[in-house]
mmCIF file of C-alpha atoms in Angstrom:
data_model
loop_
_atom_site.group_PDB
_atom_site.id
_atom_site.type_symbol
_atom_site.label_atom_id
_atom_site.label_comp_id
_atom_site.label_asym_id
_atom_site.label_seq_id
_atom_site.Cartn_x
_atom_site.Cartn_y
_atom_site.Cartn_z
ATOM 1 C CA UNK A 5 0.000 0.000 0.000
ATOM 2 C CA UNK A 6 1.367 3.194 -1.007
ATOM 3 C CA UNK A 7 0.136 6.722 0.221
ATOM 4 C CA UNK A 8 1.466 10.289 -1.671
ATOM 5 C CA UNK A 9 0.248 13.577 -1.231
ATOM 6 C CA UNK A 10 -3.513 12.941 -3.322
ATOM 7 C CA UNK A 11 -4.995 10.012 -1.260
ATOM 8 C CA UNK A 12 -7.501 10.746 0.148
ATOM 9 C CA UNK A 13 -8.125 11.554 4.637
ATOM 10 C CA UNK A 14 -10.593 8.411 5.640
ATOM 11 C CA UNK A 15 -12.481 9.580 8.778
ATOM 12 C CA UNK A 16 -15.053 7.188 10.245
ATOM 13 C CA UNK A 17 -18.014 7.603 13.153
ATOM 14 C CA UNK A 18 -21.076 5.595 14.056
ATOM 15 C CA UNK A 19 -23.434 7.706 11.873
ATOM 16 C CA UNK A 20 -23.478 11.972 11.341
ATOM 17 C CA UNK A 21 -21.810 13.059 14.484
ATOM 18 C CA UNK A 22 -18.412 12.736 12.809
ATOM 19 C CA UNK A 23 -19.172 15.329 10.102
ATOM 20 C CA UNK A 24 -18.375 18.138 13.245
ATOM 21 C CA UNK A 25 -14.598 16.517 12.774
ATOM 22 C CA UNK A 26 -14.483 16.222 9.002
ATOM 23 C CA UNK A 27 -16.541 20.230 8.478
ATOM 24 C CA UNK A 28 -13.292 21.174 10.854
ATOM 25 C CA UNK A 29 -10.791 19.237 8.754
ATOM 26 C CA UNK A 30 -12.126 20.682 5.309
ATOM 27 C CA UNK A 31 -11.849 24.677 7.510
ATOM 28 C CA UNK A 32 -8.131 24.048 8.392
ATOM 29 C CA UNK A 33 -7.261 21.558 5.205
ATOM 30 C CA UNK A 34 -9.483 23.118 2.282
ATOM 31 C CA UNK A 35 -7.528 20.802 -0.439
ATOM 32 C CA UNK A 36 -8.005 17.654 0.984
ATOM 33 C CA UNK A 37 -9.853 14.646 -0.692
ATOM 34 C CA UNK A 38 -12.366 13.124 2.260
ATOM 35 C CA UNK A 39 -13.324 9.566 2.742
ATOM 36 C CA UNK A 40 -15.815 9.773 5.197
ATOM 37 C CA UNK A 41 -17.650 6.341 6.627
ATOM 38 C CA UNK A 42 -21.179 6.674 8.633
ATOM 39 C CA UNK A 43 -22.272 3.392 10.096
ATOM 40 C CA UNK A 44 -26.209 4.396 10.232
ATOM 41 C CA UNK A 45 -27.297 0.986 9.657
ATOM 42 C CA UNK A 46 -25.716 0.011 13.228
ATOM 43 C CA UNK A 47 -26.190 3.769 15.477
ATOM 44 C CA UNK A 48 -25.755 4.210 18.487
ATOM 45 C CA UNK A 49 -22.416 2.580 18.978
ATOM 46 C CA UNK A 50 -22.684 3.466 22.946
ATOM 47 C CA UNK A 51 -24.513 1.477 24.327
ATOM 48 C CA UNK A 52 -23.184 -1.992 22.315
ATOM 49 C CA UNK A 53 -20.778 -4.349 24.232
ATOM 50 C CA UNK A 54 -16.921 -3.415 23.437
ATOM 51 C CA UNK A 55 -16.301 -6.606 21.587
ATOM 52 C CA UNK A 56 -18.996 -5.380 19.421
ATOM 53 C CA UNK A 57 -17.888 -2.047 18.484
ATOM 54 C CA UNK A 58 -14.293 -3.327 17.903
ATOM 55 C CA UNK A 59 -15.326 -6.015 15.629
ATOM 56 C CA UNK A 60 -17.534 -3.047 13.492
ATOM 57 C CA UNK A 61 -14.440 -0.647 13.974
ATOM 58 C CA UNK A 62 -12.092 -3.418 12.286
ATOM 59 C CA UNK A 63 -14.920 -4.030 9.064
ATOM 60 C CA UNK A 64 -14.841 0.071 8.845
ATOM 61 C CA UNK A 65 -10.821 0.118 8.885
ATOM 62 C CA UNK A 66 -10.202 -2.197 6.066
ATOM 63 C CA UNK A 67 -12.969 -0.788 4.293
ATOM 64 C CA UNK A 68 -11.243 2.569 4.418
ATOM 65 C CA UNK A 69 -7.814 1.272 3.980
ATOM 66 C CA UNK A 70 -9.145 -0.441 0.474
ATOM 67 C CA UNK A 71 -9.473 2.991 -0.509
ATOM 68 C CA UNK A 72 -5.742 3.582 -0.029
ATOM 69 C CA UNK A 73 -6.545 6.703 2.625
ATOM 70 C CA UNK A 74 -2.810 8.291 4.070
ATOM 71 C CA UNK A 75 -4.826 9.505 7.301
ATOM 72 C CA UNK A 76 -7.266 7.745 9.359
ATOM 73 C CA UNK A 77 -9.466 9.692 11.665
ATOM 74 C CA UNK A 78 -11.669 8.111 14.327
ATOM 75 C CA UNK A 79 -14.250 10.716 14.642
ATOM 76 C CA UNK A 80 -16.087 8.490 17.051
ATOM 77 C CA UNK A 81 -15.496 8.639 20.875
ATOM 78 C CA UNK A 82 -17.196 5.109 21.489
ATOM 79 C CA UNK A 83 -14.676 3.674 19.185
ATOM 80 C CA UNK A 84 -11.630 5.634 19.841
ATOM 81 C CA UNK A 85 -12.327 4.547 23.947
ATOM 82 C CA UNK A 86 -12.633 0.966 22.909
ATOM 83 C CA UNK A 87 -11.170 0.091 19.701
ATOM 84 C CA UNK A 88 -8.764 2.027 19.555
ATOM 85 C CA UNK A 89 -5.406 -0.707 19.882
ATOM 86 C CA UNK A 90 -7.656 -2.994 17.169
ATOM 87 C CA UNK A 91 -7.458 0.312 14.773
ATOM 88 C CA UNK A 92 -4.185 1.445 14.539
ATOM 89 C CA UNK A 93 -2.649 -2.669 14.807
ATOM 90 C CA UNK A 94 -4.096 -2.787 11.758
ATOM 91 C CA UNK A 95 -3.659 0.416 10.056
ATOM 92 C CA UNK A 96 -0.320 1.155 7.855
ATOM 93 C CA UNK A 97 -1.148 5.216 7.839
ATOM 94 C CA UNK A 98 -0.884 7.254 10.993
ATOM 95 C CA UNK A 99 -4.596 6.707 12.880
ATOM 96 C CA UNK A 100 -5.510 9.679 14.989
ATOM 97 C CA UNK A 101 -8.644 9.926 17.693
ATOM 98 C CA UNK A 102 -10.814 11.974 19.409
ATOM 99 C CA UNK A 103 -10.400 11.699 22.895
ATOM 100 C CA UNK A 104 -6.721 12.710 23.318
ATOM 101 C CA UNK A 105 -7.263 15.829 21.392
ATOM 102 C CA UNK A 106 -10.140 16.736 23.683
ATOM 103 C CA UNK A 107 -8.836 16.253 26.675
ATOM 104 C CA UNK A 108 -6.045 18.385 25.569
ATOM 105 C CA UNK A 109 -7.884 21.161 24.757
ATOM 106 C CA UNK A 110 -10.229 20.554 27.675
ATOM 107 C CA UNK A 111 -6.838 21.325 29.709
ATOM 108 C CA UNK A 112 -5.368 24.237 27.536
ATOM 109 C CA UNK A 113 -9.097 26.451 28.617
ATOM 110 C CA UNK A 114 -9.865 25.022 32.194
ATOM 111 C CA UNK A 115 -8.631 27.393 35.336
ATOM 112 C CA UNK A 116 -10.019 25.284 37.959
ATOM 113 C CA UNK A 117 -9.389 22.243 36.757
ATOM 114 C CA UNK A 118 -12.892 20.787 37.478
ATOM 115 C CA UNK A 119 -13.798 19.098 34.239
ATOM 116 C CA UNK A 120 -17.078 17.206 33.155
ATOM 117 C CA UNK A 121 -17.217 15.024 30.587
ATOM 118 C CA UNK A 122 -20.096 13.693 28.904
ATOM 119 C CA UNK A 123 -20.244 10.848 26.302
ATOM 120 C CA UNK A 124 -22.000 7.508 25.466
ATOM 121 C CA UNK A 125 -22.267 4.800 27.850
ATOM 122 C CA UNK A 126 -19.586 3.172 26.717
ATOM 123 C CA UNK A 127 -17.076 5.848 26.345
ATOM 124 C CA UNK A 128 -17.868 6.551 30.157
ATOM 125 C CA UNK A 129 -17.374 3.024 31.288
ATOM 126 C CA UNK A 130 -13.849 2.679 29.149
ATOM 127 C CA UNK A 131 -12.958 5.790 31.767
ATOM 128 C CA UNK A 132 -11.292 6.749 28.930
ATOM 129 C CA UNK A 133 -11.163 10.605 28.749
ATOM 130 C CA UNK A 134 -10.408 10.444 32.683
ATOM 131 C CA UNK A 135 -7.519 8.370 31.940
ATOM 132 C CA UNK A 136 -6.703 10.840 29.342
ATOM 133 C CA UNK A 137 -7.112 13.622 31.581
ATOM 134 C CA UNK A 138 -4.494 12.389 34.318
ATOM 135 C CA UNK A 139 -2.244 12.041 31.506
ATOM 136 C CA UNK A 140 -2.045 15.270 30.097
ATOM 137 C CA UNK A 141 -2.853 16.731 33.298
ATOM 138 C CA UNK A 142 -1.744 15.259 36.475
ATOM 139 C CA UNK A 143 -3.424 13.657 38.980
ATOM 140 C CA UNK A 144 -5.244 17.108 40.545
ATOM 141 C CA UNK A 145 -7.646 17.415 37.951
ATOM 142 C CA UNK A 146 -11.375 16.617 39.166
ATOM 143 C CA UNK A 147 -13.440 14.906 36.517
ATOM 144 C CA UNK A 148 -16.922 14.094 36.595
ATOM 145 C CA UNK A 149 -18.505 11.530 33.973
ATOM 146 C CA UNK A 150 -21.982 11.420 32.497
ATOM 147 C CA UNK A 151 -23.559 9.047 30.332
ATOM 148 C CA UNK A 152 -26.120 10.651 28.198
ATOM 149 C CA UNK A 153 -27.233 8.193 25.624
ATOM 150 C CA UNK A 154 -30.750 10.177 24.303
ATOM 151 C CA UNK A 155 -28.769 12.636 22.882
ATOM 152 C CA UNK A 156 -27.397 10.979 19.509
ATOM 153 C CA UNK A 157 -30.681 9.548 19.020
ATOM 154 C CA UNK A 158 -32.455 13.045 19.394
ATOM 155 C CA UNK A 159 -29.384 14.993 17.512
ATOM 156 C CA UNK A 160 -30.315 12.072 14.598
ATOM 157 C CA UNK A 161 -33.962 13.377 14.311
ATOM 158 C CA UNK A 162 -32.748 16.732 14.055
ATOM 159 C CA UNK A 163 -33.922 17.769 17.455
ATOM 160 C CA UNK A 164 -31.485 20.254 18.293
ATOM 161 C CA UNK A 165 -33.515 22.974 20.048
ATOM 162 C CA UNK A 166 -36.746 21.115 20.561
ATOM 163 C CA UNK A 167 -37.978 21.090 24.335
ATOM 164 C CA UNK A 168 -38.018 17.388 24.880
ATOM 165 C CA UNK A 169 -34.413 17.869 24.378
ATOM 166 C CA UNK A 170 -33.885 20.346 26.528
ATOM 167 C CA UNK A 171 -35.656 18.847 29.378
ATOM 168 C CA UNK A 172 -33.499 15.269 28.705
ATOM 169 C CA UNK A 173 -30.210 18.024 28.732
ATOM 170 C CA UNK A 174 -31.210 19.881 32.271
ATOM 171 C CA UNK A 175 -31.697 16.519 34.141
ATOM 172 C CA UNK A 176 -28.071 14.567 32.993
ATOM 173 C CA UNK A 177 -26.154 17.802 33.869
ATOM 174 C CA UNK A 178 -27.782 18.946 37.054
ATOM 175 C CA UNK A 179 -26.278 16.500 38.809
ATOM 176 C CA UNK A 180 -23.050 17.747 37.075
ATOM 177 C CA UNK A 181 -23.655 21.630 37.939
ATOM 178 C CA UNK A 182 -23.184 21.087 41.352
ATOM 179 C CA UNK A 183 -19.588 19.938 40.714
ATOM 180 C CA UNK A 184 -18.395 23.484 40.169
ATOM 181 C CA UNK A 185 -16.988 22.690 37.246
ATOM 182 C CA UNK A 186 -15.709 25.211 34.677
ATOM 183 C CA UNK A 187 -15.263 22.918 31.554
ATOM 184 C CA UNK A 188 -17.587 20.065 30.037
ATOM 185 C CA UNK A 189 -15.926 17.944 27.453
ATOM 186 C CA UNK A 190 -18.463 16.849 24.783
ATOM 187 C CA UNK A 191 -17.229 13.478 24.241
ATOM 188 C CA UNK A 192 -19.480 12.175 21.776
ATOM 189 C CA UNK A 193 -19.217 13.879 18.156
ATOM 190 C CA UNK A 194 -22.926 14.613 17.696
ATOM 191 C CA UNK A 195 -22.762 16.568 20.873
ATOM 192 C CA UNK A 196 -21.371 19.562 19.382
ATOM 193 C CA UNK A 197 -24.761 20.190 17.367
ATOM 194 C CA UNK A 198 -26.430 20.371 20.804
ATOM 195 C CA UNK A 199 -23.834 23.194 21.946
ATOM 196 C CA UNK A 200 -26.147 26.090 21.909
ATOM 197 C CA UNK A 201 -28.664 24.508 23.524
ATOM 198 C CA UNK A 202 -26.604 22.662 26.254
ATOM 199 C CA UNK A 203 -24.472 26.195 26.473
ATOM 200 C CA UNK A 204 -27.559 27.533 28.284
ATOM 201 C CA UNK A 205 -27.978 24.767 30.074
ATOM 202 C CA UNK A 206 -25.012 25.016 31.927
ATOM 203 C CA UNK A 207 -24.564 29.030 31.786
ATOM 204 C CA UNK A 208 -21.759 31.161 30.629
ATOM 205 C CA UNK A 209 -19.492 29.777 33.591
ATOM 206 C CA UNK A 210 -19.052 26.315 31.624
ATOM 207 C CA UNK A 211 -16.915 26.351 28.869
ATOM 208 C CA UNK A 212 -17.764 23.418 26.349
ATOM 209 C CA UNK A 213 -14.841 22.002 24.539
ATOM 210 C CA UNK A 214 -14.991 19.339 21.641
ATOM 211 C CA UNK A 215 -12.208 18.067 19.841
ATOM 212 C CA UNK A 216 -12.788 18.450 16.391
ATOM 213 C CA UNK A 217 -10.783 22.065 15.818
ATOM 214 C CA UNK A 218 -7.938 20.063 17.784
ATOM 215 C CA UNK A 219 -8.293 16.871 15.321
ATOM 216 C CA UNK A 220 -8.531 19.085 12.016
ATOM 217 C CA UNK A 221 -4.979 20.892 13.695
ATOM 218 C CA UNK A 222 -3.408 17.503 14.678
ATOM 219 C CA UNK A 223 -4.305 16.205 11.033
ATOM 220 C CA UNK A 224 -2.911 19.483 9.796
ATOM 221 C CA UNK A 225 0.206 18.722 11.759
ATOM 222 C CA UNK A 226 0.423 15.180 10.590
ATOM 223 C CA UNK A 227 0.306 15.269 7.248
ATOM 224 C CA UNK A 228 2.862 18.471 7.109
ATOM 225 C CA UNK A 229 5.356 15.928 9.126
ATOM 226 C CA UNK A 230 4.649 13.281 6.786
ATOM 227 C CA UNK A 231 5.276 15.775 3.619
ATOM 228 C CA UNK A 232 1.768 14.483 2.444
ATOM 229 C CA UNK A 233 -0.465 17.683 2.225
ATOM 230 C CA UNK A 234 -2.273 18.134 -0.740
ATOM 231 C CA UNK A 235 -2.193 21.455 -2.720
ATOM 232 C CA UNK A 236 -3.876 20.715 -5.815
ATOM 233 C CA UNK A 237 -7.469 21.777 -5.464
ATOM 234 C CA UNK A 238 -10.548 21.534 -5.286
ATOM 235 C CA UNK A 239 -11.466 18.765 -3.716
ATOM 236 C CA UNK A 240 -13.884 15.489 -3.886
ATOM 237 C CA UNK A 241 -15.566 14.374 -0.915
ATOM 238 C CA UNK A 242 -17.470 10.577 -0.902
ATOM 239 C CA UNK A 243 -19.567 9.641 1.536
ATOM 240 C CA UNK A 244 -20.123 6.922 2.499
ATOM 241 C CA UNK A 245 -23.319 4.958 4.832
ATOM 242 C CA UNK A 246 -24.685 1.750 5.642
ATOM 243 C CA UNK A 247 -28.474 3.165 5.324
ATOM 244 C CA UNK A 248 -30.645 6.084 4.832
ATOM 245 C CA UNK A 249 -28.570 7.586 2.434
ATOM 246 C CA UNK A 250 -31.235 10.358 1.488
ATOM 247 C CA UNK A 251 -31.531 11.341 5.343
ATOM 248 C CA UNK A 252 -27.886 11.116 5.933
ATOM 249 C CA UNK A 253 -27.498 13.925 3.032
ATOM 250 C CA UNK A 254 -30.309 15.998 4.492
ATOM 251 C CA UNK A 255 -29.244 15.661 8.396
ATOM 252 C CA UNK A 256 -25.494 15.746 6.921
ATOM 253 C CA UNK A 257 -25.616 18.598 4.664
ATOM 254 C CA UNK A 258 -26.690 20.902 8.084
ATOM 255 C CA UNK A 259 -24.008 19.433 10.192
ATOM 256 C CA UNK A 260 -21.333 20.028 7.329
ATOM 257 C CA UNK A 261 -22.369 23.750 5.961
ATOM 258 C CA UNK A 262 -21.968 22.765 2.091
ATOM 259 C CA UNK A 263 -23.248 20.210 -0.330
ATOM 260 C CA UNK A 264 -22.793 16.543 -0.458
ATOM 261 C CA UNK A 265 -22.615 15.496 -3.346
ATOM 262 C CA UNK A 266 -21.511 12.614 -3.943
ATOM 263 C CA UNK A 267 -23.071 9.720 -0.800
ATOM 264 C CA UNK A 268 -23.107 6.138 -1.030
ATOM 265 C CA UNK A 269 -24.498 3.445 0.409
ATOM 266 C CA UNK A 270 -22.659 0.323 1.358
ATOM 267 C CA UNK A 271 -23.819 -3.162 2.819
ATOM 268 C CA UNK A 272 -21.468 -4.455 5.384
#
């Protein structure tokens, strides 16, 4: 397998939460050819068993190393808690995840080092952006977990601002509020599209931090290293899903702020 400077980025999630990373990636990398996998046949990924979400994480891998990709992102917390070792044993090209990138940058803004995180139930049980946290940060930062598995499925219906949402959003972080924290990781990637709703939720004295600006920089950084940017432009993005292609483009063309053109839909 050989990668130069025009293969494409692969970047892979559980359904249209990972278009927050690859909309970031296309910001800081405008020239770059996009791979992107949604596994909508199988959402939510967080609340399967591990060996489950590994075993769908290795079928998405190969499918996007077939397509000779020089970058793999995985755009999906769940996966990147869990699968993580399975991915990048397999993987030839550099694979890069969400959850150190937000814990990072969860770091670089918090004063008091009280940070929340929520995710998936399964990202929260892999403690994985807690382990993250100590690692970057030292063993005096105060995290507080929350699953919060209603939100991809109301983020997929295109919920974002509708009261049942808001009323699922004030009772997993009240709990949370009283925490005093000053930082809430949004470790899921369709969390983002909730920000403005969960921002007033939790009032101007949380700041909410998602790693997708830090992934689009850390590919950015990669690929530079590597001497495997792409200049020639413009670019062509495939998409590609396991269902629903028509409502992936319509939920996925609001997430993403431009035109898909080109989505496909793949049995796995």
């Amino acid at each position: 397998m050989h990668c130069d400077a025009t293969c494409p980025i692969g970047i892979f999630d559980s359904g249209v939460g990972g278009l927050t990373v690859a909309r970031a990636v296309m910001d800081r990398l405008p020239n770059e050819r996009i791979v992107y996998f949604g596994d909508t046949a199988r959402v939510p990924y967080g609340v399967k068993s591990p060996d489950t979400v590994a075993r769908y994480a290795a079928q998405i891998t190969r499918f996007l190393l077939a397509k000779n990709v020089k970058l793999l992102i995985v755009a999906c917390n769940t996966m990147a808690a869990v699968a993580l070792p399975a991915i990048a044993s397999m993987s030839p090209v550099p694979v890069i995840e969400v959850i150190s990138a937000g814990a990072k940058s969860a770091l670089a803004v918090s004063k008091s080092r009280r940070i929340g995180i929520i995710a998936t139930p399964s990202t929260v049980a892999s403690r994985a952006y807690e382990k993250a946290l100590e690692l970057y940060g030292g063993p005096d930062v105060h995290a507080v977990s929350k699953a919060c598995p209603l939100f991809v499925p109301l983020v997929e219906e295109g919920w974002l601002d509708h009261p049942a949402t808001r009323m699922v959003a004030e009772e997993y972080l009240r709990p949370m509020l009283a925490e005093d924290l000053d930082t809430l990781i949004l470790g899921c990637t369709h969390y983002p599209l909730l920000a403005p709703l969960l921002a007033q939720v939790v009032g101007p004295q949380v700041r909410l931090q998602d790693s997708a600006t830090a992934m689009a920089a850390r590919a950015a950084a990669v690929l530079a290293e590597l001497n495997l940017a792409r200049n020639d432009g413009p670019p062509r993005h495939i998409f590609h899903v396991t269902d629903m292609p028509l409502r992936f483009r319509e939920i996925g063309e609001r997430f993403l702020g431009r035109p898909m053109e080109d989505v496909r839909l793949e049995k796995m």
